[in-house]
Coordinates of C-alpha atoms in Angstrom, one line a residue:
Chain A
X17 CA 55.5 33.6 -138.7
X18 CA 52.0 35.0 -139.5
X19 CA 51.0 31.3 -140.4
X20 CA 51.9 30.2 -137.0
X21 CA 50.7 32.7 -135.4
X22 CA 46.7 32.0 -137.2
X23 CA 46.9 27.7 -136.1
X24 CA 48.4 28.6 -132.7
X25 CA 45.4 27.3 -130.2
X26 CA 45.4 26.9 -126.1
X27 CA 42.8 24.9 -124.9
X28 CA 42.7 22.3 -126.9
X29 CA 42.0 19.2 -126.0
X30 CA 44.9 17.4 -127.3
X31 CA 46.8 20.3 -124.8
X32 CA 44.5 19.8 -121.6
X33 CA 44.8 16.5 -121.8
X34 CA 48.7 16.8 -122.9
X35 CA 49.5 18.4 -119.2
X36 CA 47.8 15.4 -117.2
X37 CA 49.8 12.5 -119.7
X38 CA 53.0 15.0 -118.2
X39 CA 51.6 13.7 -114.6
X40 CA 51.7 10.0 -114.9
X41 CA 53.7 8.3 -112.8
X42 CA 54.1 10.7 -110.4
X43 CA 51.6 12.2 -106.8
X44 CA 49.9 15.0 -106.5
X45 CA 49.7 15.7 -102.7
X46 CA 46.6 18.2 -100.9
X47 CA 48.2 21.4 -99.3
X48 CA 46.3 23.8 -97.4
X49 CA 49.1 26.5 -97.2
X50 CA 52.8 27.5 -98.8
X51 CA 54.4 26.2 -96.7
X52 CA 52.9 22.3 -97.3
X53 CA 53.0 23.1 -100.8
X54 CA 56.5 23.7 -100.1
X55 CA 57.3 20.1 -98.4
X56 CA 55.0 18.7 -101.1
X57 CA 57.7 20.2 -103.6
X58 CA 60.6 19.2 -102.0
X59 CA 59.5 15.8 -101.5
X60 CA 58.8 15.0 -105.3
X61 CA 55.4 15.8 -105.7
X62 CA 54.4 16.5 -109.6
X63 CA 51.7 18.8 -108.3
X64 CA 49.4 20.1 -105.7
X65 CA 46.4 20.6 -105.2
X66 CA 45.4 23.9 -103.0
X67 CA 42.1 23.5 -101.0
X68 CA 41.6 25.1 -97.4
X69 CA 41.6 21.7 -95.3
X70 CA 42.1 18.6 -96.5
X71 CA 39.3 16.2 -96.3
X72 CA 39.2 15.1 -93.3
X73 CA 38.7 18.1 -91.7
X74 CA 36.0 18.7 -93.8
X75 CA 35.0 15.5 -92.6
X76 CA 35.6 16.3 -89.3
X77 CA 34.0 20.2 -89.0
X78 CA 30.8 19.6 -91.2
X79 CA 29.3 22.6 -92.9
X80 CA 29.5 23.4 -96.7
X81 CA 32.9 23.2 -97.8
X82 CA 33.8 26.0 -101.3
X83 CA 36.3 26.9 -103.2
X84 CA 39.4 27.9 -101.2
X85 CA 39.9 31.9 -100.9
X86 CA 42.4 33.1 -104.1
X87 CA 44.5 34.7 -101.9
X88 CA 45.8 31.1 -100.3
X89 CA 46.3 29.7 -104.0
X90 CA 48.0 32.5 -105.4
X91 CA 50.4 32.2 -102.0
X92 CA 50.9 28.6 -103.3
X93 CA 51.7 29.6 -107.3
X94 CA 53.9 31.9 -105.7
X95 CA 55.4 29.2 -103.7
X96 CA 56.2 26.1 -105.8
X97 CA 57.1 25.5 -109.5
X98 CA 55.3 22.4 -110.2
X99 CA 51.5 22.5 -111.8
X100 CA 48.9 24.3 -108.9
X101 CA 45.3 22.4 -109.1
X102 CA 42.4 23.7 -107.6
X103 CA 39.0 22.5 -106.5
X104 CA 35.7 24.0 -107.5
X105 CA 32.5 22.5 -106.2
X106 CA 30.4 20.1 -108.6
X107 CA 28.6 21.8 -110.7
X108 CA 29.5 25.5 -109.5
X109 CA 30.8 27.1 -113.0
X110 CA 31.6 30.7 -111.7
X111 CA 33.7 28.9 -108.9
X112 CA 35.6 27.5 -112.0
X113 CA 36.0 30.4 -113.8
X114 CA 37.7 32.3 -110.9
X115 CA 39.8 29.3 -110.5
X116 CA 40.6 30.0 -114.1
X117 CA 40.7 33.2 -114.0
X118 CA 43.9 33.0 -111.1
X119 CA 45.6 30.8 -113.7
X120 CA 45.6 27.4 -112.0
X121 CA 46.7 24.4 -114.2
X122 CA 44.2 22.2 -113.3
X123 CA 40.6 22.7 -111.6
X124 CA 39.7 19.3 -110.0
X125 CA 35.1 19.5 -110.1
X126 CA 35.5 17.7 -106.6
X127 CA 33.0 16.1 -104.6
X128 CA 35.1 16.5 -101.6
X129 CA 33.5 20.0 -102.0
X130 CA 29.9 20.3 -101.0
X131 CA 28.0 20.5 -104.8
X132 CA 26.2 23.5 -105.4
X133 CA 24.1 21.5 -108.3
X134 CA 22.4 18.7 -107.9
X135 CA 21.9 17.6 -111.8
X136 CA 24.1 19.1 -113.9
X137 CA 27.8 18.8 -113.2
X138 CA 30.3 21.7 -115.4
X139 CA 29.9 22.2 -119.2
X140 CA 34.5 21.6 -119.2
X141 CA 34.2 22.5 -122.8
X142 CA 33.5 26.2 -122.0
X143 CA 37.2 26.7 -120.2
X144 CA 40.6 26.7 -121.4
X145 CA 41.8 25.1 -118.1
X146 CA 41.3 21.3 -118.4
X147 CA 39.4 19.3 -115.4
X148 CA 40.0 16.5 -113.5
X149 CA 36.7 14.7 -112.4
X150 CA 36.1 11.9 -109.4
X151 CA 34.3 8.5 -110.9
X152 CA 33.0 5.5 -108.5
X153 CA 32.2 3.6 -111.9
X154 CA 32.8 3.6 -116.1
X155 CA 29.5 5.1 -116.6
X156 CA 30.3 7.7 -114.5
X157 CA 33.6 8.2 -115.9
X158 CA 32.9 8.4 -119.2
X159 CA 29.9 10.9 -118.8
X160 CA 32.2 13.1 -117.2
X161 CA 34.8 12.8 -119.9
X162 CA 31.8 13.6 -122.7
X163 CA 31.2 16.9 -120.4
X164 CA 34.8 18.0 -121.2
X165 CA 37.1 16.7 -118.3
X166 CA 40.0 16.0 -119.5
X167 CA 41.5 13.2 -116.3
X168 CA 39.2 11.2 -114.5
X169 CA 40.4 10.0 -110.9
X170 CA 38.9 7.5 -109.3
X171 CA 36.8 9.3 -106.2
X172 CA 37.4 6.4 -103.4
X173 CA 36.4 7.8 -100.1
X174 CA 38.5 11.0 -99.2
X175 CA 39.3 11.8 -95.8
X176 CA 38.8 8.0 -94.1
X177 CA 42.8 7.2 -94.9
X178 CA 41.0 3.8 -95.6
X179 CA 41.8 2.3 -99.4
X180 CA 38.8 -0.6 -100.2
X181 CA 36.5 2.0 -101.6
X182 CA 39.6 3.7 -104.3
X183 CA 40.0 0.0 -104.3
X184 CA 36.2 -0.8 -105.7
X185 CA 36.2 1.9 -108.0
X186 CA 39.2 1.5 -109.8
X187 CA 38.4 -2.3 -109.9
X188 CA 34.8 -0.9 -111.0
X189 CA 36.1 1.0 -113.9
X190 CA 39.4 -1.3 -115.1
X191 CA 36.9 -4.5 -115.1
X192 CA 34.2 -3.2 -117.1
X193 CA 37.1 -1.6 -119.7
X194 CA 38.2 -5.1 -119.6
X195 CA 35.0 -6.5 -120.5
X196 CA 33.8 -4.1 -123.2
X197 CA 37.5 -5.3 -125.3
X198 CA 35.5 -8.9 -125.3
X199 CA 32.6 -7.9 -126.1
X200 CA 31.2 -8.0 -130.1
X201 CA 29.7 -4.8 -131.7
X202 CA 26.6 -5.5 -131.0
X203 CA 26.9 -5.7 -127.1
X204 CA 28.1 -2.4 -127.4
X205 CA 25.1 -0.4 -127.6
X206 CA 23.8 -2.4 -124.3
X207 CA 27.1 -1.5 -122.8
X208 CA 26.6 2.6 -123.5
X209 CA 22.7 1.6 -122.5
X210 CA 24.0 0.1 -119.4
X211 CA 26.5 2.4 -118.8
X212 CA 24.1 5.6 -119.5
X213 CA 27.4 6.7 -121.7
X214 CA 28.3 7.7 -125.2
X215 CA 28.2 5.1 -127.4
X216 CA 30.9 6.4 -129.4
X217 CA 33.3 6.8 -125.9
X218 CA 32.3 3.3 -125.3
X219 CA 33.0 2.3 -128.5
X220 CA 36.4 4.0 -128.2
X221 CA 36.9 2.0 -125.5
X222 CA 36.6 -1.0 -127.4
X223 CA 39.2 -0.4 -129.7
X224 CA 41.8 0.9 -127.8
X225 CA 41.0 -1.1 -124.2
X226 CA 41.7 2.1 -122.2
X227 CA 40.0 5.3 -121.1
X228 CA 40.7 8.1 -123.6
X229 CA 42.0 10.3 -121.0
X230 CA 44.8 9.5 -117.9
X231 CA 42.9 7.5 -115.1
X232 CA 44.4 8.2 -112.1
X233 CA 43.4 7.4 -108.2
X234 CA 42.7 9.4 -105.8
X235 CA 40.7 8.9 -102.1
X236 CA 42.3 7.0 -98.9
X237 CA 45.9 6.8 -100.1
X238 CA 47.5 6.8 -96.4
X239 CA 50.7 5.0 -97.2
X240 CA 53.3 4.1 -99.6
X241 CA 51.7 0.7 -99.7
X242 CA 48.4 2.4 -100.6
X243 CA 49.9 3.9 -103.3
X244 CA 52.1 1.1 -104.9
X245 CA 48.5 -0.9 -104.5
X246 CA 46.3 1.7 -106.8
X247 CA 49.4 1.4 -109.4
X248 CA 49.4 -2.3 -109.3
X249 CA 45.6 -2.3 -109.8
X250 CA 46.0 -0.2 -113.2
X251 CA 45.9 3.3 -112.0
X252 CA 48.1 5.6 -113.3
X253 CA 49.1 8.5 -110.9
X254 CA 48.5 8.7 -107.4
X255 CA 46.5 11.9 -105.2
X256 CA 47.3 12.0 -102.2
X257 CA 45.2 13.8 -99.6
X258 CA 44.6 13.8 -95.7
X259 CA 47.4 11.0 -95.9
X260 CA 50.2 13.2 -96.0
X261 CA 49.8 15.6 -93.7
X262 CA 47.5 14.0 -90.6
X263 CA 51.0 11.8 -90.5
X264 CA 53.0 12.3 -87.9
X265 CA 56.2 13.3 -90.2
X266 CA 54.7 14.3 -93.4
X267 CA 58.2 15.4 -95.3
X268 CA 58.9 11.6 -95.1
X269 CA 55.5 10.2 -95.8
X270 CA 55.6 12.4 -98.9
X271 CA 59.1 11.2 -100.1
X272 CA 58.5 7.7 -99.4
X273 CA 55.0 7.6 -101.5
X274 CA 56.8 9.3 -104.1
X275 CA 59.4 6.5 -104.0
X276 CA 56.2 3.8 -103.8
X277 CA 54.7 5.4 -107.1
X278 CA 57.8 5.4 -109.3
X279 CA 58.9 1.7 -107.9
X280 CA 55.4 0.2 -107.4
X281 CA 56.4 -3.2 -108.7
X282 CA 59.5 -3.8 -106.3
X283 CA 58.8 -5.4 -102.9
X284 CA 61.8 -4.7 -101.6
X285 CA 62.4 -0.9 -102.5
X286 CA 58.6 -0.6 -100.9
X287 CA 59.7 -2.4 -97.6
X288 CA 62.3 0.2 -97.4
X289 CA 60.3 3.1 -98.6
X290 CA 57.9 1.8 -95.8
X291 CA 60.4 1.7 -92.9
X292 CA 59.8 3.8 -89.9
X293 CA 57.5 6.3 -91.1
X294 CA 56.1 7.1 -87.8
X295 CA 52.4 6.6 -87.5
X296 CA 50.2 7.1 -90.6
X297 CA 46.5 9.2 -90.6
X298 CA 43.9 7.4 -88.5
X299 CA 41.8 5.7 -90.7
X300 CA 38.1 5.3 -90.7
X301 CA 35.6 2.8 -91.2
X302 CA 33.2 2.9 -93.8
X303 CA 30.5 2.2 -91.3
X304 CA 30.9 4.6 -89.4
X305 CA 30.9 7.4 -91.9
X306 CA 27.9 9.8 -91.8
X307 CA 28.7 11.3 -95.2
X308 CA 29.9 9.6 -98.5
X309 CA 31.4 11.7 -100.4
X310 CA 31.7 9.4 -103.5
X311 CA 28.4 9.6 -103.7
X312 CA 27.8 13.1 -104.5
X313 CA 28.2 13.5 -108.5
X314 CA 25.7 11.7 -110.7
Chain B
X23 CA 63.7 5.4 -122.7
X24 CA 64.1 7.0 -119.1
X25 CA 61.0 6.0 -117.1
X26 CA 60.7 8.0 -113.9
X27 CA 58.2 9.5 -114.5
X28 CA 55.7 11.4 -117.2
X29 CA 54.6 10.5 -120.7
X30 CA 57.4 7.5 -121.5
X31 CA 54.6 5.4 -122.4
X32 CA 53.9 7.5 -125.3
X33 CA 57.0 7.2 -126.5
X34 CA 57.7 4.0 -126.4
X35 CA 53.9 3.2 -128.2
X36 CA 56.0 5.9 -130.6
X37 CA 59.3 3.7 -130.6
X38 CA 56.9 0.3 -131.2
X39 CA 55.4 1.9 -134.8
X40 CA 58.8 2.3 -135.6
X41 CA 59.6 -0.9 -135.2
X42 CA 62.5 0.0 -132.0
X43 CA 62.5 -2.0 -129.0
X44 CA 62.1 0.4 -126.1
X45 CA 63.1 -0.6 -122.5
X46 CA 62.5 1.5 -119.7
X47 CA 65.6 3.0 -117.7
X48 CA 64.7 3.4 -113.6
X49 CA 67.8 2.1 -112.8
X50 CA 72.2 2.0 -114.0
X51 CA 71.6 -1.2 -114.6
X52 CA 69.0 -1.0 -117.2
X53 CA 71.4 2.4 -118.9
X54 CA 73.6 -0.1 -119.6
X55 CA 71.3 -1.6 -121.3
X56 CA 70.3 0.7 -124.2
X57 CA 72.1 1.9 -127.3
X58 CA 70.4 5.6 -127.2
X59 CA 67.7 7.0 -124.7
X60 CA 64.8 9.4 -124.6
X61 CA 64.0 11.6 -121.5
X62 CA 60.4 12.3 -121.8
X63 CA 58.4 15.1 -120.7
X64 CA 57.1 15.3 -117.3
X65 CA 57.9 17.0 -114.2
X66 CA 61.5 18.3 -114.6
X67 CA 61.8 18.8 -110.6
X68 CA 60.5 15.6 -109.5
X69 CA 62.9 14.0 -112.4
X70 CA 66.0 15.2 -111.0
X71 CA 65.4 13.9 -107.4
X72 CA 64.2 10.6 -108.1
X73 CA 67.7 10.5 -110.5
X74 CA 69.4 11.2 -107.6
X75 CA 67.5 8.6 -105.3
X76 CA 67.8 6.2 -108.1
X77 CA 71.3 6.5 -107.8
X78 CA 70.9 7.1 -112.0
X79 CA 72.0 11.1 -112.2
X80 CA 76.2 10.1 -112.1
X81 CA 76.6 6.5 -114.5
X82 CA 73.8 9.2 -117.0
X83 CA 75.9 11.5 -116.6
X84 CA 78.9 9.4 -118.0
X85 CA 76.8 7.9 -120.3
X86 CA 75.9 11.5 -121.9
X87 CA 79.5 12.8 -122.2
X88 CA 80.2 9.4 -123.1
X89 CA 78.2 10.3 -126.5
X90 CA 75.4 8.3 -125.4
X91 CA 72.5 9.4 -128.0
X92 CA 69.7 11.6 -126.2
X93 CA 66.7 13.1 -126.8
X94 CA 64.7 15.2 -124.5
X95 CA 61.6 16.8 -124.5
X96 CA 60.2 19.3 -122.7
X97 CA 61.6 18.0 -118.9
X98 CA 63.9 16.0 -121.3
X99 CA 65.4 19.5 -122.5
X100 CA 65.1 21.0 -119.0
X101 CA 66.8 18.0 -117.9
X102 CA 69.7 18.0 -120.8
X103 CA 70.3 21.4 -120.7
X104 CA 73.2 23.4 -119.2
X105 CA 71.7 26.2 -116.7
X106 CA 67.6 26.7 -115.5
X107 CA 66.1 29.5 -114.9
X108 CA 62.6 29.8 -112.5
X109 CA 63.8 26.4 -111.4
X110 CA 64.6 25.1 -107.9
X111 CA 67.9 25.1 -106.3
X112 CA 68.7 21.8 -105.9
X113 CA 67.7 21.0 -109.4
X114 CA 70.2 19.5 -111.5
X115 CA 70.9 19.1 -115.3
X116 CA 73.2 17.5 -117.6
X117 CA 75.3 19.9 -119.5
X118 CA 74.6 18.2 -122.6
X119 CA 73.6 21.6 -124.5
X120 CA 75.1 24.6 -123.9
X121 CA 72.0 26.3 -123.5
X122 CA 70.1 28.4 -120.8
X123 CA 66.2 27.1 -120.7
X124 CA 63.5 29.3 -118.3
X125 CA 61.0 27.1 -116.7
X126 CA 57.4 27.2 -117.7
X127 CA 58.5 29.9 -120.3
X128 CA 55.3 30.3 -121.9
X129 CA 53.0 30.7 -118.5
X130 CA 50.6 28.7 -116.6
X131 CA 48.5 25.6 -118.2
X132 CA 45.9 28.3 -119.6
X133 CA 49.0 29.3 -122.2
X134 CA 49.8 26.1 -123.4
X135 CA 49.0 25.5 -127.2
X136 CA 50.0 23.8 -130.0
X137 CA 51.0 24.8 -133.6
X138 CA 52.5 23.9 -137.0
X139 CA 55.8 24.3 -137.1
X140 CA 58.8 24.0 -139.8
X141 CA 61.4 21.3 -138.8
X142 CA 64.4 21.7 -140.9
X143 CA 64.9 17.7 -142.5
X144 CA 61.0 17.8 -142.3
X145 CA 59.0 18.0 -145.9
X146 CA 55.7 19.4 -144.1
X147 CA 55.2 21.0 -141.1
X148 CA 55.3 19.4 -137.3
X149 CA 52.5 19.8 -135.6
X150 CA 54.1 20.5 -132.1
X151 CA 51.8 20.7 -128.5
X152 CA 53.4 23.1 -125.8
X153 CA 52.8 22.6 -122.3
X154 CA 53.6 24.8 -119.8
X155 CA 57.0 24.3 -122.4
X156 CA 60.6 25.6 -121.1
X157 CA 61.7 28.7 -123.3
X158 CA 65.7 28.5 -124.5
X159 CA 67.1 32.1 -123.3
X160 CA 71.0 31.4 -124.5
X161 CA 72.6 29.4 -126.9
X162 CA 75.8 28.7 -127.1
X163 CA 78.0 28.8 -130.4
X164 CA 77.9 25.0 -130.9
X165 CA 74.2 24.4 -130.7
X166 CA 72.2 23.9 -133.9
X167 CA 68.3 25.2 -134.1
X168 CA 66.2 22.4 -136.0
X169 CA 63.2 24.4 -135.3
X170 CA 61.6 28.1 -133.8
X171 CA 58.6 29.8 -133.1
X172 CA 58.2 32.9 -133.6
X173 CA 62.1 33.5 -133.6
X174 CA 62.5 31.5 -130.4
X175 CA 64.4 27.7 -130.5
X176 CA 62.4 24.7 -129.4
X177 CA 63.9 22.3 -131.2
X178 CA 68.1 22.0 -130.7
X179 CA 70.6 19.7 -131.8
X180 CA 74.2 19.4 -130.8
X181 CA 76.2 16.3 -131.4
X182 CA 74.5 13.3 -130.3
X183 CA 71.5 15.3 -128.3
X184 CA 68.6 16.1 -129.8
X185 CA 66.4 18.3 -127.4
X186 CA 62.6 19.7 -127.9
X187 CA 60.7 22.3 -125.8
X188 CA 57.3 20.2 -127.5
X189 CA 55.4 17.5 -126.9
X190 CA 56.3 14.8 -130.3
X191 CA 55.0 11.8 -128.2
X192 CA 51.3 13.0 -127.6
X193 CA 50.4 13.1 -131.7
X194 CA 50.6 10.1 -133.7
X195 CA 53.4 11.8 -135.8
X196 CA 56.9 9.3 -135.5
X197 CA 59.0 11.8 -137.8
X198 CA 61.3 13.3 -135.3
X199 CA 61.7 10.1 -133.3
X200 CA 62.4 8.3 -137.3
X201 CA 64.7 11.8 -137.1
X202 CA 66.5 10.8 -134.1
X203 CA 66.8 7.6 -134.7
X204 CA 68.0 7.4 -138.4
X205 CA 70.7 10.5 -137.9
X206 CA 71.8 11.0 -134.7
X207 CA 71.1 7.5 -133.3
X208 CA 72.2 5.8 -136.1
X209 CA 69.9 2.9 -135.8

């Protein structure tokens, strides 16, 4: 007793990363009150993530955009079973360690968020909550993974319900893991040069031919198809944010991307899961946006 | 190896060093397929409803009090067990042990650990990961402990079902799948 008592350890990161291997396969939906977190449960989701308006209202009202108040996410944990994530801005520690602090599962450093730092992104190692972080490219991936983060997502373009830039970025990131399996030792120090990353992550990469945490996608998801497209592409869960609930029927919307997700590979199941849905989020063109978010985080 | 959703790809890179073909169960079809299955860990909520809209939860069902060979971890024991507590209503489970499990017995994320443990049929200890693990509350008479900490069960055997409140697929250690698979399985 006394033996396991001294080699019991939390915060690991064999058990951060452990809780987001749980996740695979399944959507983690954006809720902005207990009662969506409540449809998100009762449609499948394996977690949600609590923010005060999804990101295309953030889009849509401008201003700096925080941490949500505790009292909403502790509404939520009080709400649903399944894992509660959170979002702190990029870079904003104390925002984390409140987050923490309220016991959330997960704390998502989210450029959806407005960053309160504009070099340093947060030192992950310092919590016992793991963190998911938002990468356009490898590089960027892997820098966040050296700072601690314990899931990467890739960030696509939150809040336009339009898919071609989770599309690039998961692309981005699969490719180049593809092309660092082919290439010799030697070409992996220009690789970690390239990539301004560890060599020894890149190295990793090498060997194994996969990121050494779950990659999920996350950013412009507004329909099953979306979904069952990210998977196809290589990613390995799905979030899902504005595309839930700016549908018009957002219990079904969330059931049938849960279905998507689980039976990605089946045409037919999709065309069912895709069946009268009512009308998806408006989308928005990536010309016409005024603010990328995927480009905040460095 | 059900394949709903969760960590089954660990498993079956655990079932592949052992030298076991794994196929992945998302439909009755492929059940009828396998000789003994794992139910992995995961999200023990969102398991049961896509069992039910898989149209899997009834031929399982069979299959378990059929003697089919199970083990589950973490949602797998959820899953396999015979009452939840802190679950949701509508969430079902198999009956396979007569145990009560609690949801999330151990707290949030922020609790989650891992530790050595002793495994009876183990030489040296298991080094086990918890997260957010299910706590057993109840046993019933016919359930055997393979395993506690500190005085509660996590890993339980009756019959042909082998059930853990850890994680074995996230280390690199095979011995309680080579456990499974030599005496309960019979493979």
């Amino acid at each position: 007793m006394s033996e396991q008592e001294t080699n019991r350890e939390t915060g690991s990161p064999l058990v951060k990363r452990g809780l987001a291997e749980m996740l695979k396969g399944g959507v983690i939906m954006d809720v902005v009150n207990p009662e969506q977190a409540k449809i998100a449960e009762d449609a499948g989701a394996v977690a949600v993530m609590a923010l005060e308006r999804v990101p295309s209202d953030i889009r849509r009202d401008g201003g700096v955009s925080r941490m949500s108040d505790p009292e909403m996410i502790q509404g939520i944990q009080e709400t649903v079973t399944i894992p509660v994530m959170a979002k702190a801005r990029i870079g904003h520690f104390v925002e984390a360690q409140i987050l923490q602090s309220l016991g959330v599962d997960y704390i998502d450093e989210s450029e959806v968020l407005t960053p309160a730092d504009e070099t340093h992104h947060i030192d992950k190692w310092a919590f016992t909550v793991p963190f998911v972080c938002g990468a356009t490219n490898l590089g960027e991936a892997l820098r966040r993974i050296s700072e601690g983060a314990c899931m990467i997502r890739s960030k696509g373009e939150a809040g336009t319900g339009n898919i071609v830039e989770a599309t690039r970025h998961l692309r981005s990131i699969l490719g180049d893991i593809g092309k660092i399996t082919k290439a010799d030792n030697a070409e992996l120090f220009e690789w970690a040069k390239q990539l301004q990353a560890p060599l020894p992550l890149v190295q990793e990469i090498a060997e194994t031919g996969e990121l050494p945490v779950p990659m999920f996608c996350a950013g412009g998801i507004a329909t099953p198809a979306d979904a069952a497209m990210t998977m196809q592409l290589g990613a390995q869960s799905v979030f899902v944010g504005s595309g839930i609930f700016k549908s018009s029927d957002p219990s079904r919307m969330a059931e049938a991307v849960v279905q998507a997700t689980l039976n990605y590979q089946d045409a037919d199941i999709l065309a069912k899961v895709s069946t009268g849905l009512g009308e998806a989020m408006k989308g928005l063109e990536m010309a016409t946006l005024e603010t990328k978010m995927a480009e905040r985080g460095w | 190896m059900l394949a709903l959703q969760g960590a089954f790809a660990l498993h079956l890179d655990a079932l592949g060093r052992l030298g076991v073909e794994g196929l992945e169960v998302r439909t009755a079809t492929d059940l009828a397929q396998v000789d003994a299955l794992i139910m992995p860990g995961g999200e023990s909520t969102t398991m049961s409803m896509l069992l039910e809209s898989q149209q899997l939860f009834a031929p399982l069902n069979t299959a378990i009090q059929g003697g089919l060979p199970v083990f589950g971890t973490c949602a797998g024991m959820i899953l396999l067990s015979a009452e939840i507590l802190d679950g949701r209503s509508d969430q079902r489970c198999f009956g396979a042990l007569d145990m009560k499990v609690r949801r999330n017995a151990y707290g949030t994320q922020i609790e989650s650990f891992e530790t050595d443990l002793d495994v009876a049929g183990l030489d040296e200890p298991f080094h086990a990961v918890f997260i957010r693990a299910p706590g057993v509350e109840a046993l019933g008479p016919g359930v055997e402990v393979v395993s506690s900490h500190q005085g509660e069960p996590v890993l339980c055997r009756s019959g042909a079902v082998l059930a853990s409140s850890f994680h074995p697929e996230v280390t690199n250690d095979d011995r309680l799948h080579r456990l499974f698979l030599e005496t309960i399985a019979g493979a």
